[in-house]
Short mmCIF file of C-alpha atoms in Angstrom, two decimals:
data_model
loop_
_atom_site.label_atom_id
_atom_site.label_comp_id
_atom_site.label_asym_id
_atom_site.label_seq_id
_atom_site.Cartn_x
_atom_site.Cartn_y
_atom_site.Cartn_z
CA UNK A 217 -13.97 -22.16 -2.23
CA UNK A 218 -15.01 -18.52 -1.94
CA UNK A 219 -13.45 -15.57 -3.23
CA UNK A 220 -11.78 -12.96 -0.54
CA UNK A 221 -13.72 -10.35 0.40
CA UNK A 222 -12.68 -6.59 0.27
CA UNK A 223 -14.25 -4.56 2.51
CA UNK A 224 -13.72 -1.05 3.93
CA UNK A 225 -12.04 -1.42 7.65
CA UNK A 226 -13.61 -1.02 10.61
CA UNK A 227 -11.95 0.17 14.40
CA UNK A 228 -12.80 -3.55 15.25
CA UNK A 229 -9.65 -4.64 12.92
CA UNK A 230 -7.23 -1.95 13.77
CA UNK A 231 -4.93 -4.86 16.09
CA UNK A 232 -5.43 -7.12 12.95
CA UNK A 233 -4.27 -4.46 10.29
CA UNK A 234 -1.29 -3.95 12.76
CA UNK A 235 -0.31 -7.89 12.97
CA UNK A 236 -0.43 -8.28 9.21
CA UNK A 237 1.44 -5.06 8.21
CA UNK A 238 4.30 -6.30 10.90
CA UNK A 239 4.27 -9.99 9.57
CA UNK A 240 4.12 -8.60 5.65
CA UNK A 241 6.84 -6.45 5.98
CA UNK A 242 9.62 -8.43 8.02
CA UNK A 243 11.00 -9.62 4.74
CA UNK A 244 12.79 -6.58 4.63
CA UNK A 245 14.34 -6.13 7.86
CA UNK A 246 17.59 -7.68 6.94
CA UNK A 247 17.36 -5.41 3.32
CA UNK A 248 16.49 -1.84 4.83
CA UNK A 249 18.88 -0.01 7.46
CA UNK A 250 15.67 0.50 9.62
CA UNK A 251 12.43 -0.72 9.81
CA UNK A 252 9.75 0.15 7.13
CA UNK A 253 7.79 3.06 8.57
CA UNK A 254 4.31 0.48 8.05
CA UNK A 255 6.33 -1.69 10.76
CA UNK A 256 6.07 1.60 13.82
CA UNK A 257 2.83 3.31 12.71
CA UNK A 258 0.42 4.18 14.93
CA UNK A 259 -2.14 3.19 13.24
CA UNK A 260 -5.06 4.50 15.70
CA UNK A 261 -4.00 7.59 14.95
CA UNK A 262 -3.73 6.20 10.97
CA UNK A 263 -7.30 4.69 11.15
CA UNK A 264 -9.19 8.06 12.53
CA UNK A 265 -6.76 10.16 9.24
CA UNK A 266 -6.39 7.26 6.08
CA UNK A 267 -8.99 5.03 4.67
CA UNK A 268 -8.29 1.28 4.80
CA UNK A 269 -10.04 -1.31 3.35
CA UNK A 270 -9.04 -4.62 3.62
CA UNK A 271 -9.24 -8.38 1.94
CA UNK A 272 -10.85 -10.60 4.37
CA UNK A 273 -10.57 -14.77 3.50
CA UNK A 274 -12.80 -16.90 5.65
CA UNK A 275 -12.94 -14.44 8.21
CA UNK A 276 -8.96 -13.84 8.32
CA UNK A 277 -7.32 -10.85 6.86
CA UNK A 278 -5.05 -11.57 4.43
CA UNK A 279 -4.73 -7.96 2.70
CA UNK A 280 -4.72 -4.40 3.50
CA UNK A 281 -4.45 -0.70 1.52
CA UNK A 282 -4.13 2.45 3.00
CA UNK A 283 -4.84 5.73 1.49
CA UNK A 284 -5.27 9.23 1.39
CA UNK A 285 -6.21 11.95 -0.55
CA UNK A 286 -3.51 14.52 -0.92
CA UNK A 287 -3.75 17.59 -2.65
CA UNK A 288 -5.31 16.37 -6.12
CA UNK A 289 -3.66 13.07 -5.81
CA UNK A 290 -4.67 9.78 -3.59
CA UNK A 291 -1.80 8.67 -1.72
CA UNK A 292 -0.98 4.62 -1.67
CA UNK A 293 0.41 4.84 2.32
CA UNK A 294 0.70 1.46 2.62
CA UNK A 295 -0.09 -2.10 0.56
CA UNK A 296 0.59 -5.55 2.51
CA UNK A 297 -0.78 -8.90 2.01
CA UNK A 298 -0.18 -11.76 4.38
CA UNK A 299 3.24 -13.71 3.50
CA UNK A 300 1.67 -16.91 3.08
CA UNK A 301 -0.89 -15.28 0.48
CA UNK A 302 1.58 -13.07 -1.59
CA UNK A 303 2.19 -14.00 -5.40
CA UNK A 304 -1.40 -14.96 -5.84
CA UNK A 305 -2.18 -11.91 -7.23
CA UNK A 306 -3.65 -9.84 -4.06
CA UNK A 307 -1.36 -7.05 -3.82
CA UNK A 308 -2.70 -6.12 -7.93
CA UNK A 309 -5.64 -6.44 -6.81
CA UNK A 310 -5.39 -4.29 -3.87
CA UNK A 311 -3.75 -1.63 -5.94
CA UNK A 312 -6.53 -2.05 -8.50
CA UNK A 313 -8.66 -0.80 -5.93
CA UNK A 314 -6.84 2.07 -5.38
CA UNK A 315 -6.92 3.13 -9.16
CA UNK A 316 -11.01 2.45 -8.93
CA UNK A 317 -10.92 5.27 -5.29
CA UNK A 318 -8.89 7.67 -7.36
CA UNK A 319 -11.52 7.48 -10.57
CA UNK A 320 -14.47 7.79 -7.95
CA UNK A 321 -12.93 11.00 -5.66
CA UNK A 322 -11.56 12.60 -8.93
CA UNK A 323 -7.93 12.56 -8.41
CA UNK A 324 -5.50 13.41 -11.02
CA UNK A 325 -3.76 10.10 -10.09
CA UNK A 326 -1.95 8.00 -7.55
CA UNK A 327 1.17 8.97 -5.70
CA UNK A 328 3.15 6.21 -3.57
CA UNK A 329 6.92 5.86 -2.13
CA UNK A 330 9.39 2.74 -1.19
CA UNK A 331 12.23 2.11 -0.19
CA UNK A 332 14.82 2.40 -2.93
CA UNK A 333 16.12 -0.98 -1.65
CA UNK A 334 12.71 -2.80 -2.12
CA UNK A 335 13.32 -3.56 -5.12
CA UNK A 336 10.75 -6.03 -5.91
CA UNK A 337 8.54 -3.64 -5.05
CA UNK A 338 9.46 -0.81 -7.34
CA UNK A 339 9.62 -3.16 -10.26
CA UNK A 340 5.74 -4.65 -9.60
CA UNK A 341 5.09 -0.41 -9.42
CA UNK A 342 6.41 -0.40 -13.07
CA UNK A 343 4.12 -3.40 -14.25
CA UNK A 344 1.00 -1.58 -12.94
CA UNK A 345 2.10 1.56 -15.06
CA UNK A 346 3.99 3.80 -12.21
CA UNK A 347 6.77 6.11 -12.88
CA UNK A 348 9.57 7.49 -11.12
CA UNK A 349 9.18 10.89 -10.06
CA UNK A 350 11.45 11.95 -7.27
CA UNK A 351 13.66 10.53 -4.42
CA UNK A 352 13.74 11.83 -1.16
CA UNK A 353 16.49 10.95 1.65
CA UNK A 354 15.50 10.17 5.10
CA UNK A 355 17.28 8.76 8.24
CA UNK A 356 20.27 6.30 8.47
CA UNK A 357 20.76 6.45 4.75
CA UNK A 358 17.47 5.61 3.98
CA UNK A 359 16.15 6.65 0.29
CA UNK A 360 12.94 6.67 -0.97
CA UNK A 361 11.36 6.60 -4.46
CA UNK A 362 8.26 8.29 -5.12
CA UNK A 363 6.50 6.53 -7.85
CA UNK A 364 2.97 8.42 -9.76
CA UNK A 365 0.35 7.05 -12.27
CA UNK A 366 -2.09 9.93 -13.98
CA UNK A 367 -5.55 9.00 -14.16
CA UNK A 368 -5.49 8.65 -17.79
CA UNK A 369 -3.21 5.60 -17.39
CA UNK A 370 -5.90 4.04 -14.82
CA UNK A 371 -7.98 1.49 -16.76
CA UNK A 372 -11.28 0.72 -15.86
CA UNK A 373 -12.58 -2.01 -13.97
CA UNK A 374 -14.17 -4.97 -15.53
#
């Protein structure tokens, strides 16, 4: 069987990046006090301002990463990979990526947030060598933790 494809998005899958981000991220509904911002993003407007580039399996997409640069960092907006796919090692990979965009545009590193309460998330952050930085508090209680990696702690790609 072949391997997924990663590929840079095109306006074509903007409904498909949508679905997936939506389906990805209901597991959290019943942990957050709102939705996850990914959940209500416009992402027309997101598409024309981020990159995306997404993992495509026989023609269905399974994976998504949204970035930006921002100021000398690239900014991790949003990671999801389909619930039926997760644990098989995607989301790494789609976060490898990431490190290999920062190398190539020069960043001084990767900046990302979560939800405080997303805690599985936070601690898969920490295996790929984030740190804490900051926390910032948003609506209905909602805190989030703003997580960095420097450059130096990227590793090359095989």
């Amino acid at each position: 069987m072949a391997e997924p494809i990663l590929r840079r998005a095109v306006a074509a899958d903007i409904p498909d990046i949508r679905a997936l981000t939506i389906r990805a991220y209901t597991k959290w509904l019943a942990v957050t006090p709102r939705p996850p911002r990914p959940m209500t993003a416009d992402y027309d407007h997101a598409f024309a301002a981020h990159r995306f580039d997404v993992l495509v399996d026989q023609g269905a997409l399974i994976g998504l990463i949204e970035t930006v640069p921002q100021d000398d960092e690239l900014l991790i907006v949003n990671v999801a990979v389909a619930p039926e796919q997760q644990g098989q090692g995607y989301g790494v990979l789609l976060m490898r990526h990431a490190e290999d965009l920062a190398r190539r545009i020069g960043t001084k590193g990767l900046r990302l947030y979560t939800n405080k309460l997303m805690t599985s998330n936070i601690a898969l952050y920490e295996r790929l060598g984030f740190v804490f930085d900051t926390e910032t508090y948003h609506d209905q209680g909602t805190v989030a933790v703003h997580m960095v990696k420097g450059v130096e702690g990227i590793r090359p790609l095989a």
